[in-house]
Short mmCIF file of N, CA and C in Angstrom, two decimals:
data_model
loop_
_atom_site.label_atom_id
_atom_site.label_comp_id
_atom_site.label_asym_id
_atom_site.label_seq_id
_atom_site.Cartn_x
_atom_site.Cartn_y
_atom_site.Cartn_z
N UNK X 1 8.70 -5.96 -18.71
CA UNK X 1 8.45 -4.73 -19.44
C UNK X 1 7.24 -4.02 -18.85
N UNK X 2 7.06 -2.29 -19.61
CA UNK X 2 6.03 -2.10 -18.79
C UNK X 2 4.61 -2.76 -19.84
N UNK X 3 4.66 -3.03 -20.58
CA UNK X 3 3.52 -3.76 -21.18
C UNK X 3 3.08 -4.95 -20.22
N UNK X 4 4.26 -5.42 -19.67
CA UNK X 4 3.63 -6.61 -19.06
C UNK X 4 3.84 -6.94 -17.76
N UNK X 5 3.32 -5.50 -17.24
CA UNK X 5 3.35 -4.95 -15.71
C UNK X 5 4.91 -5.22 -15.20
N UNK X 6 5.94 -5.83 -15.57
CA UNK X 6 6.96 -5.80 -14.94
C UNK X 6 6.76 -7.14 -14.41
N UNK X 7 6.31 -7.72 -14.85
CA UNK X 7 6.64 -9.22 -14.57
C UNK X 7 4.97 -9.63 -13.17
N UNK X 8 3.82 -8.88 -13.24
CA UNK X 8 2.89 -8.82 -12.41
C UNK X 8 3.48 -8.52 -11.47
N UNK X 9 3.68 -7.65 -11.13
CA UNK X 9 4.05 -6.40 -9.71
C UNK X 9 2.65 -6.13 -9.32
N UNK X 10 1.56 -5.35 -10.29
CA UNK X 10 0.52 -4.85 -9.72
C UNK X 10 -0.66 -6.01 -9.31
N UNK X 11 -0.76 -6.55 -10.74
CA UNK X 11 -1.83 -7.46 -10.77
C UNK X 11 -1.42 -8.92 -9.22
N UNK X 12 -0.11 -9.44 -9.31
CA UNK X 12 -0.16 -10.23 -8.37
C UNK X 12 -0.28 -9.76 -6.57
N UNK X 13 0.31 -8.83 -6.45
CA UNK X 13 0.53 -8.19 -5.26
C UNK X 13 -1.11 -8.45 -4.39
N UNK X 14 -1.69 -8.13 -5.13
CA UNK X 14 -2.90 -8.36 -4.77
C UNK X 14 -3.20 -9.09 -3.84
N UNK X 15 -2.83 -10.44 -4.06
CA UNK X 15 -3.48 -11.79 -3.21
C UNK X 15 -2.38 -11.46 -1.54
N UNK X 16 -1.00 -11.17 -1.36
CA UNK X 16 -0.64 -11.22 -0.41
C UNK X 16 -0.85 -10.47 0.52
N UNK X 17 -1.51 -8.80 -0.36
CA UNK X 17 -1.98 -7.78 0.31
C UNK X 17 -3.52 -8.07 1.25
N UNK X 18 -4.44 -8.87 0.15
CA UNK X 18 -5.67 -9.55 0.67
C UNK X 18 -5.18 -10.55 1.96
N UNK X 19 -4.79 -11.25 1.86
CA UNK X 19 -4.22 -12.18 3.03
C UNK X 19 -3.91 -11.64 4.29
N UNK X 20 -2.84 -10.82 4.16
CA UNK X 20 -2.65 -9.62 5.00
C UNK X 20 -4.16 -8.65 5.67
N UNK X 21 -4.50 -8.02 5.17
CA UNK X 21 -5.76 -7.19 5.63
C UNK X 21 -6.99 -8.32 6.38
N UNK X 22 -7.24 -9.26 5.58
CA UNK X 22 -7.80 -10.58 6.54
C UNK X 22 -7.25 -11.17 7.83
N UNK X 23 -5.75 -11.35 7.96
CA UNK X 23 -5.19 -11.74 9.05
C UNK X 23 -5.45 -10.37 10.15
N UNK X 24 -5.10 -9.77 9.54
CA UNK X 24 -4.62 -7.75 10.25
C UNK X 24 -6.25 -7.09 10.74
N UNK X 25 -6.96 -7.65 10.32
CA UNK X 25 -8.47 -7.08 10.67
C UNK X 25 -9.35 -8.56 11.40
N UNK X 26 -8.72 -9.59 11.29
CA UNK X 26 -9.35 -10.72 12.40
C UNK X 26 -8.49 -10.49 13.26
N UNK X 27 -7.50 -10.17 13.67
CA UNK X 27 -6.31 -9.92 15.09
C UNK X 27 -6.75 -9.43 15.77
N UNK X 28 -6.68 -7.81 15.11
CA UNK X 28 -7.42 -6.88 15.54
C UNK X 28 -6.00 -5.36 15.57
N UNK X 29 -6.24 -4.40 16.63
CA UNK X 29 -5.27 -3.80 17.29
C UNK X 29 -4.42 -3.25 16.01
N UNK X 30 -3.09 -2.65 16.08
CA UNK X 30 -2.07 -2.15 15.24
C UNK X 30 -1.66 -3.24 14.31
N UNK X 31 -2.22 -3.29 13.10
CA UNK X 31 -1.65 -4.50 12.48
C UNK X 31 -0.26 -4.87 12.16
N UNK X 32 0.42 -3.41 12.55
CA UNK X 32 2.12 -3.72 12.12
C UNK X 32 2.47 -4.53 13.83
N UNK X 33 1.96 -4.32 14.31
CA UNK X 33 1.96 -5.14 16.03
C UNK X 33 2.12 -6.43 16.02
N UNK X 34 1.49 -7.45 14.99
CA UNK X 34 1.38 -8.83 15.69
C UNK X 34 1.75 -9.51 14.15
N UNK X 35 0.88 -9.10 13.46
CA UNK X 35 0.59 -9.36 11.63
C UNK X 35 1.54 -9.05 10.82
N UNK X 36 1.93 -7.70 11.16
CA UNK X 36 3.13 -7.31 10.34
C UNK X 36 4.20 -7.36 10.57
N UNK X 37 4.64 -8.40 11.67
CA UNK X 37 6.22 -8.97 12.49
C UNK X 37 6.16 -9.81 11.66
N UNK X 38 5.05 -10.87 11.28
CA UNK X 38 5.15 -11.86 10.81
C UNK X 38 5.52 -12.09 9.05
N UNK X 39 4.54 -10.78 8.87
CA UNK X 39 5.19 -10.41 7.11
C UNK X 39 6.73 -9.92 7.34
N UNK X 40 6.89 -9.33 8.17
CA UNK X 40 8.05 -8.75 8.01
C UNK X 40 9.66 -9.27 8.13
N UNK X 41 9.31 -10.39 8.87
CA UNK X 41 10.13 -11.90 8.58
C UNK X 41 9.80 -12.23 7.79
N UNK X 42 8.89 -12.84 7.17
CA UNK X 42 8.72 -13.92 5.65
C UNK X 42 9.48 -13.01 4.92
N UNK X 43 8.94 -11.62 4.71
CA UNK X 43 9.40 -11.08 3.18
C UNK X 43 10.85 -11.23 3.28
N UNK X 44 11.70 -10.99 4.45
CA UNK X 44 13.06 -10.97 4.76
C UNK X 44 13.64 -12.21 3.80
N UNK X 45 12.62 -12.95 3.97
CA UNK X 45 13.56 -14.94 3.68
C UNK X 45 12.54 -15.47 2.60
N UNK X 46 12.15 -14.55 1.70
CA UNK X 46 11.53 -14.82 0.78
C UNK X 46 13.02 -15.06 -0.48
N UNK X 47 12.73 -15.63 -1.75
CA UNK X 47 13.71 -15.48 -2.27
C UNK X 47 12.83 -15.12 -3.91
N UNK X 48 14.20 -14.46 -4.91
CA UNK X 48 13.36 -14.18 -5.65
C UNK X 48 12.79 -15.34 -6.84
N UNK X 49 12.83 -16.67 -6.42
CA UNK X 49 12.13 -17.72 -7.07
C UNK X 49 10.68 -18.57 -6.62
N UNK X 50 10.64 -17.16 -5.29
CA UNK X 50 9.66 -17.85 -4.19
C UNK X 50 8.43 -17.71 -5.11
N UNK X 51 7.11 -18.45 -4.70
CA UNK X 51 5.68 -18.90 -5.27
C UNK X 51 4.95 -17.74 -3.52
N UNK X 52 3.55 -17.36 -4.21
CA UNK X 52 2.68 -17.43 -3.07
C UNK X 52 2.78 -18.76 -2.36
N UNK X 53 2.54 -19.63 -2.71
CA UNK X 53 2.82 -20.81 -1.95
C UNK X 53 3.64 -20.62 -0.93
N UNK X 54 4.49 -20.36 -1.15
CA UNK X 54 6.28 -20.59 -0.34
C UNK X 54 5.78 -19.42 0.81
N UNK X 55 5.27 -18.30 0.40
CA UNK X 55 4.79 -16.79 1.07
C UNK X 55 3.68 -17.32 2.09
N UNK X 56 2.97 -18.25 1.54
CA UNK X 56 1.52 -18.67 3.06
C UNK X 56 2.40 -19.88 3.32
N UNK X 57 3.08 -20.45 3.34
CA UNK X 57 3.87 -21.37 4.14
C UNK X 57 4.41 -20.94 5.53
N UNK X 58 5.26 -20.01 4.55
CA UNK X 58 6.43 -19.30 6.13
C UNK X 58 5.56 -18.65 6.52
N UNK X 59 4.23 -18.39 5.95
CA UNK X 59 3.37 -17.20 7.11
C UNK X 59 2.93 -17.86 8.39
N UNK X 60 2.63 -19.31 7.64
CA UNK X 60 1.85 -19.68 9.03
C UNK X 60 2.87 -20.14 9.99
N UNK X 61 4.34 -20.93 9.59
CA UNK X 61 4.82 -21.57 9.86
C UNK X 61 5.99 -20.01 11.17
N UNK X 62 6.15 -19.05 10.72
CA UNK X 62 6.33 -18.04 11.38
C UNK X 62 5.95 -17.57 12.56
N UNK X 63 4.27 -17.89 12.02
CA UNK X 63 3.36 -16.99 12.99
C UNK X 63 3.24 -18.25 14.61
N UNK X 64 3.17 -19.43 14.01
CA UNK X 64 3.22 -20.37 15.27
C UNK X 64 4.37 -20.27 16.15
N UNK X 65 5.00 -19.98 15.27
CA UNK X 65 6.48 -19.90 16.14
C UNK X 65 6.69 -18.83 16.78
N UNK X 66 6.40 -17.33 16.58
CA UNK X 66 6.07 -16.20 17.27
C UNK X 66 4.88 -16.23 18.83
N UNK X 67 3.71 -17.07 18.14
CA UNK X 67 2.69 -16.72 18.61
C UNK X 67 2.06 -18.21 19.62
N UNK X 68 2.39 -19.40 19.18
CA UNK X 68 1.77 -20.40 19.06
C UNK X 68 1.13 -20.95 18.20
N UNK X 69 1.04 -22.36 17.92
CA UNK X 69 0.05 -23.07 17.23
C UNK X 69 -1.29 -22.90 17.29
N UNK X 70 -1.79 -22.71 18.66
CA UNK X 70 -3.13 -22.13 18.80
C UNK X 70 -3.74 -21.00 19.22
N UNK X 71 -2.64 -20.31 18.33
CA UNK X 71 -3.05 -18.65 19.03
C UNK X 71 -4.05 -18.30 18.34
N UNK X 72 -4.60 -17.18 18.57
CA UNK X 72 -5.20 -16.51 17.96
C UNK X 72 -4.44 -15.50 16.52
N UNK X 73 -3.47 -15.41 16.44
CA UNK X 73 -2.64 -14.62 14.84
C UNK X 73 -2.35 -16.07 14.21
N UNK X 74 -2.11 -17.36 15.00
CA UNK X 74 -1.58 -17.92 13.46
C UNK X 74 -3.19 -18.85 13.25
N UNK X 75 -3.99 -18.64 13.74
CA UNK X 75 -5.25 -19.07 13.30
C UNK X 75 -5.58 -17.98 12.16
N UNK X 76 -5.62 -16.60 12.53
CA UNK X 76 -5.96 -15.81 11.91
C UNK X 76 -5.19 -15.91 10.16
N UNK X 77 -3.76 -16.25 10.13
CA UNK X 77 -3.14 -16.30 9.53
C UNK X 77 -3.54 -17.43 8.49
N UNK X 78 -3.55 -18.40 9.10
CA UNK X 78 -4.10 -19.68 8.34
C UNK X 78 -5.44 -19.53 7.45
N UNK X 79 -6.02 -18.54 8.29
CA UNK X 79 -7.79 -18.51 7.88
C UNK X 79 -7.34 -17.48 6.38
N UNK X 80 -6.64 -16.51 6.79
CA UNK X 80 -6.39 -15.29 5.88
C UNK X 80 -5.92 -15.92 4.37
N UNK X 81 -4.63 -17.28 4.70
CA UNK X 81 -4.45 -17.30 3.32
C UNK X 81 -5.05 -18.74 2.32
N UNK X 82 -6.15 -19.22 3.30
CA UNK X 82 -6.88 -20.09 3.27
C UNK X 82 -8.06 -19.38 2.22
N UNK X 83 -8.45 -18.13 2.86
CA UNK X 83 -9.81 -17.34 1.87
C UNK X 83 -9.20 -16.77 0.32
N UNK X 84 -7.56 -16.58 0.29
CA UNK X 84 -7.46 -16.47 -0.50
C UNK X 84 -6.68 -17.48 -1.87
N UNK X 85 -7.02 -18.62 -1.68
CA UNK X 85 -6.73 -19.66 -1.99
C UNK X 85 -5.47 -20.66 -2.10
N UNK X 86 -4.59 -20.24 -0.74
CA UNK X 86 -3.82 -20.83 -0.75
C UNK X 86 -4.00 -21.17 1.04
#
């Protein structure tokens, strides 16, 4: 309902958006470039029973696979949803 934001649309969005801007500003460059390939797969294969959890899983688990294990985006990635507590 809208009393109760729609199920946290506004209030949760928050944390994946934070995650994001942390990964997207330690990278560096066009964040839809390196950062936002990687959201842009997860959200694809997200489902609608998924947890943040499930969302910094496939992030990192994405980004290694795009980028490497020791790249520099899935470090960034890890760090990003690490500050925000997952």
């Amino acid at each position: 309902t809208e009393a109760g934001d729609w199920g946290g649309v506004h209030i949760n969005s928050g944390i994946p958006n934070k995650a994001f801007y942390l990964a997207a500003t330690a990278v560096g460059g066009y964040a839809w470039a390196k950062v936002g390939k990687v959201w842009y797969e997860v959200m694809q294969n997200l489902q609608p029973y998924s947890q943040f959890a499930d969302a910094a899983s496939q992030c990192r688990s994405v980004s290694r696979g795009m980028f490497g294990t020791t790249s520099r985006e899935a470090k960034a990635i890890h760090n990003a949803w690490s500050k925000v507590g997952l």
